[in-house]
Structures are given as structure tokens and as C-alpha cells.
Tab-separated table of C-alpha atoms in Angstrom:
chain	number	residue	atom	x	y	z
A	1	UNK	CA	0.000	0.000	0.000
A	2	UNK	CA	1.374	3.095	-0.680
A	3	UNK	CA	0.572	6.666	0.357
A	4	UNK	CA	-1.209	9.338	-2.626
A	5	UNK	CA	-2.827	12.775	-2.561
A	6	UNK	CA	-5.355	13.412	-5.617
A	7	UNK	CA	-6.094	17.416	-6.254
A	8	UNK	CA	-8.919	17.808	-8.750
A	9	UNK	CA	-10.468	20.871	-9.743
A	10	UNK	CA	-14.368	20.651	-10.884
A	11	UNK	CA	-16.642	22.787	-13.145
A	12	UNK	CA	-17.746	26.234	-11.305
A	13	UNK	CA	-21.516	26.004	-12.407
A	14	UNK	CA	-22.057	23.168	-10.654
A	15	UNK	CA	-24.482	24.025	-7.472
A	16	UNK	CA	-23.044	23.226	-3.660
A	17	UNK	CA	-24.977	20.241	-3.760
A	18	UNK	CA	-23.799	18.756	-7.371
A	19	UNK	CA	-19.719	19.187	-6.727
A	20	UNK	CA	-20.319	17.062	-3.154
A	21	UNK	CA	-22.036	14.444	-4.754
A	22	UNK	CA	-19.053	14.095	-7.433
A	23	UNK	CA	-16.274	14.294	-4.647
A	24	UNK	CA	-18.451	11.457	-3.005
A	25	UNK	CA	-18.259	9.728	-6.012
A	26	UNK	CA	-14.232	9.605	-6.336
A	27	UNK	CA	-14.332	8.637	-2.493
A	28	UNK	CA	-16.482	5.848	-3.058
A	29	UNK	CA	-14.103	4.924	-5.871
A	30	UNK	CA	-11.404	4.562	-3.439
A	31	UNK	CA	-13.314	2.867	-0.680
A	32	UNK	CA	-15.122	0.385	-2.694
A	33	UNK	CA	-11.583	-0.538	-4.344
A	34	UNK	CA	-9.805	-1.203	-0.832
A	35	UNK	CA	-8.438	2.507	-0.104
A	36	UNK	CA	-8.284	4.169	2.843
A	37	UNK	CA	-8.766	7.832	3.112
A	38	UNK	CA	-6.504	9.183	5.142
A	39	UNK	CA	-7.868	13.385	4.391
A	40	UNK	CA	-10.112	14.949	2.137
A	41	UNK	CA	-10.812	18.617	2.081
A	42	UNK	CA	-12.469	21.065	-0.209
A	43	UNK	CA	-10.849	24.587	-0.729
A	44	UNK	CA	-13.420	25.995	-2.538
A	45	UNK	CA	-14.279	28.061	-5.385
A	46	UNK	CA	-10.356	29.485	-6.344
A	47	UNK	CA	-9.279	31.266	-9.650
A	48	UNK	CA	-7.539	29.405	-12.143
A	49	UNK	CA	-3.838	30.355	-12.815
A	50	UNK	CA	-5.228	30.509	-16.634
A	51	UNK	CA	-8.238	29.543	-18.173
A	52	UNK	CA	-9.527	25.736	-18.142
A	53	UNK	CA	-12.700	25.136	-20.980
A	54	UNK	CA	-13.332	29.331	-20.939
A	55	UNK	CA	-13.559	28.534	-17.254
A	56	UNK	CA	-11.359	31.270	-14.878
A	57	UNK	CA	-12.776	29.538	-11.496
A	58	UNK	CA	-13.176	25.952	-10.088
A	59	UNK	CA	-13.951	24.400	-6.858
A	60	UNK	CA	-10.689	22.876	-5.582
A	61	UNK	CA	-10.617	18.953	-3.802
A	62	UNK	CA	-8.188	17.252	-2.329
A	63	UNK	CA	-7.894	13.359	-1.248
A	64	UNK	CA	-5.085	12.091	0.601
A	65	UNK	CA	-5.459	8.197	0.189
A	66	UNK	CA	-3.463	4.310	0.929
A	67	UNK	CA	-3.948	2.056	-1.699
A	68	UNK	CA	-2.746	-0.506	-4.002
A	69	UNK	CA	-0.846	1.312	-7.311
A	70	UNK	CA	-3.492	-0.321	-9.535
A	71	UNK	CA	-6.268	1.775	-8.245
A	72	UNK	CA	-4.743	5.464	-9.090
A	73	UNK	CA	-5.389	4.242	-12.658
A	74	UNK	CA	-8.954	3.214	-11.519
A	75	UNK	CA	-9.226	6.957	-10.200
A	76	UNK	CA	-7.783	8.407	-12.614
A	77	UNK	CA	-9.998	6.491	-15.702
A	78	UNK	CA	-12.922	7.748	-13.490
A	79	UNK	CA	-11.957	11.458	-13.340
A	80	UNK	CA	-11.453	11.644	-17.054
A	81	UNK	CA	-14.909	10.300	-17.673
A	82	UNK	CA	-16.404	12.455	-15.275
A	83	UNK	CA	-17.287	15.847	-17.442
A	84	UNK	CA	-17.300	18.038	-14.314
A	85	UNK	CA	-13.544	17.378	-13.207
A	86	UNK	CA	-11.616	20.373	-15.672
A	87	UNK	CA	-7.967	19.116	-13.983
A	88	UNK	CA	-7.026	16.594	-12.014
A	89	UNK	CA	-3.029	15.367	-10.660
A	90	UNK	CA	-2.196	12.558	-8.070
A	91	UNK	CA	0.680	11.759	-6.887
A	92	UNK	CA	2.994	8.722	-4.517
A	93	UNK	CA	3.712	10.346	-1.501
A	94	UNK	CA	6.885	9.677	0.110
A	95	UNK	CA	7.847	9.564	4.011
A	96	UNK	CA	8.758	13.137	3.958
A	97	UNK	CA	5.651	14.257	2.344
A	98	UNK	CA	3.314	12.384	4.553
A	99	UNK	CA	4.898	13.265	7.543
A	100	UNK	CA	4.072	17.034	6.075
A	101	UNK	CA	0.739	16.155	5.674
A	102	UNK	CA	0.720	15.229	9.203
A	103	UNK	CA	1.909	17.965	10.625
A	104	UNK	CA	-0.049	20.078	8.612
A	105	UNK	CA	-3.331	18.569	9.154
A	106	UNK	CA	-2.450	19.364	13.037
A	107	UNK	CA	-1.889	23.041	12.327
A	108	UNK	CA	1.867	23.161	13.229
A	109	UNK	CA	2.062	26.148	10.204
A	110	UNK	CA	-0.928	28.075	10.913
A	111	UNK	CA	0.545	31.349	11.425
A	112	UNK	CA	-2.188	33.209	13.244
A	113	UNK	CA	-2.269	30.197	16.153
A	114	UNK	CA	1.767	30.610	16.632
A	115	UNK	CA	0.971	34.839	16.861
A	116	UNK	CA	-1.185	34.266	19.689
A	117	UNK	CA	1.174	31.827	21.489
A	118	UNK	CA	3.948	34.207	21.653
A	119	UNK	CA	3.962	37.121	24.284
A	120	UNK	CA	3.598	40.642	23.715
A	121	UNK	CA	6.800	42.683	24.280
């Protein structure tokens, strides 16, 4: 099993509603086919660094999963079907990168939390 993270960036006129049914879907891709998801967060409706289909927006996903290297092609087949995903990228993780992750997902670089920590001079 190794360790991936999936970013995919879906259509902007989807509704709230349609673009968390489709992350669902890719979820349930991964759980039905013996992944475990280890994160999955949605950063929202973001502007594209250039336009995607006359698109200048999308709402950003990302899926940090384990699984078997078979399945990101799985994934991957499923996203390009899918005619609400503009871009998608995943990637194999390595120890460092995970261990980021980690760290990250327990706010060790959120800036405002170390501001308040420190004392005022």
C-alpha cells in the first residue's frame, strides 16, 4: 500500500450540492476498491492560474489516500470520464511528504495560532 494525494479541480456552475455528490463519487471509488482515506478537504471556489474550458474559477478537492498502485489508474480512468472534473493530478507520496501532511493537518504552520502563542513585548 502506498501513500497518494489526488487534487482535482471541478466545473464552477455546478451548485453546492452537485460538486459534493461528485467528490463522493471519487471517495467511493477509493473505498469500494480497498483505499483508505486518510484526508479529504475542499478549498473551494479558487481562480484558475489561466483559463480551463473558458472557465477562470473551479472548486478545488483534495484526497489524501493508501492504496494498491493499480487503483490510481482506476481513479484516474474515473476522473477523465467524469465531465465536471476540468484538472485533475495525483501523486505517490513519500515519508517526507506524509509526515508534512501530518503535521499540517495538526496546524503546526498556521501562522495566526503561533501569533497568539507568543507574548507581547
Amino acid at each position: 500500500m502506498n501513500n497518494y494525494e489526488t487534487v482535482f479541480i471541478l466545473n464552477p456552475v455546478l451548485s453546492e450540492d452537485q460538486m459534493k455528490d461528485t467528490v463522493q463519487k471519487f471517495v467511493k471509488v477509493l473505498t469500494d476498491n480497498g483505499a483508505e482515506v486518510v484526508n479529504e478537504e475542499q478549498w473551494g471556489l479558487r481562480k484558475l492560474a489561466y483559463p480551463v474550458q473558458h472557465k477562470s474559477t473551479g472548486f478545488y478537492n483534495l484526497v489524501e489516500f493508501t492504496a494498491a498502485p493499480e487503483l490510481v489508474d482506476k481513479l484516474e480512468t474515473e476522473y477523465r470520464r467524469d465531465e465536471a472534473v476540468m484538472r485533475f493530478l495525483t501523486v505517490s507520496l513519500d515519508k517526507h511528504a506524509v509526515a508534512y501532511n501530518e503535521k499540517r493537518r495538526k496546524g503546526a504552520f498556521n501562522k495566526k495560532k503561533k501569533a497568539k502563542e507568543e507574548p507581547a513585548s
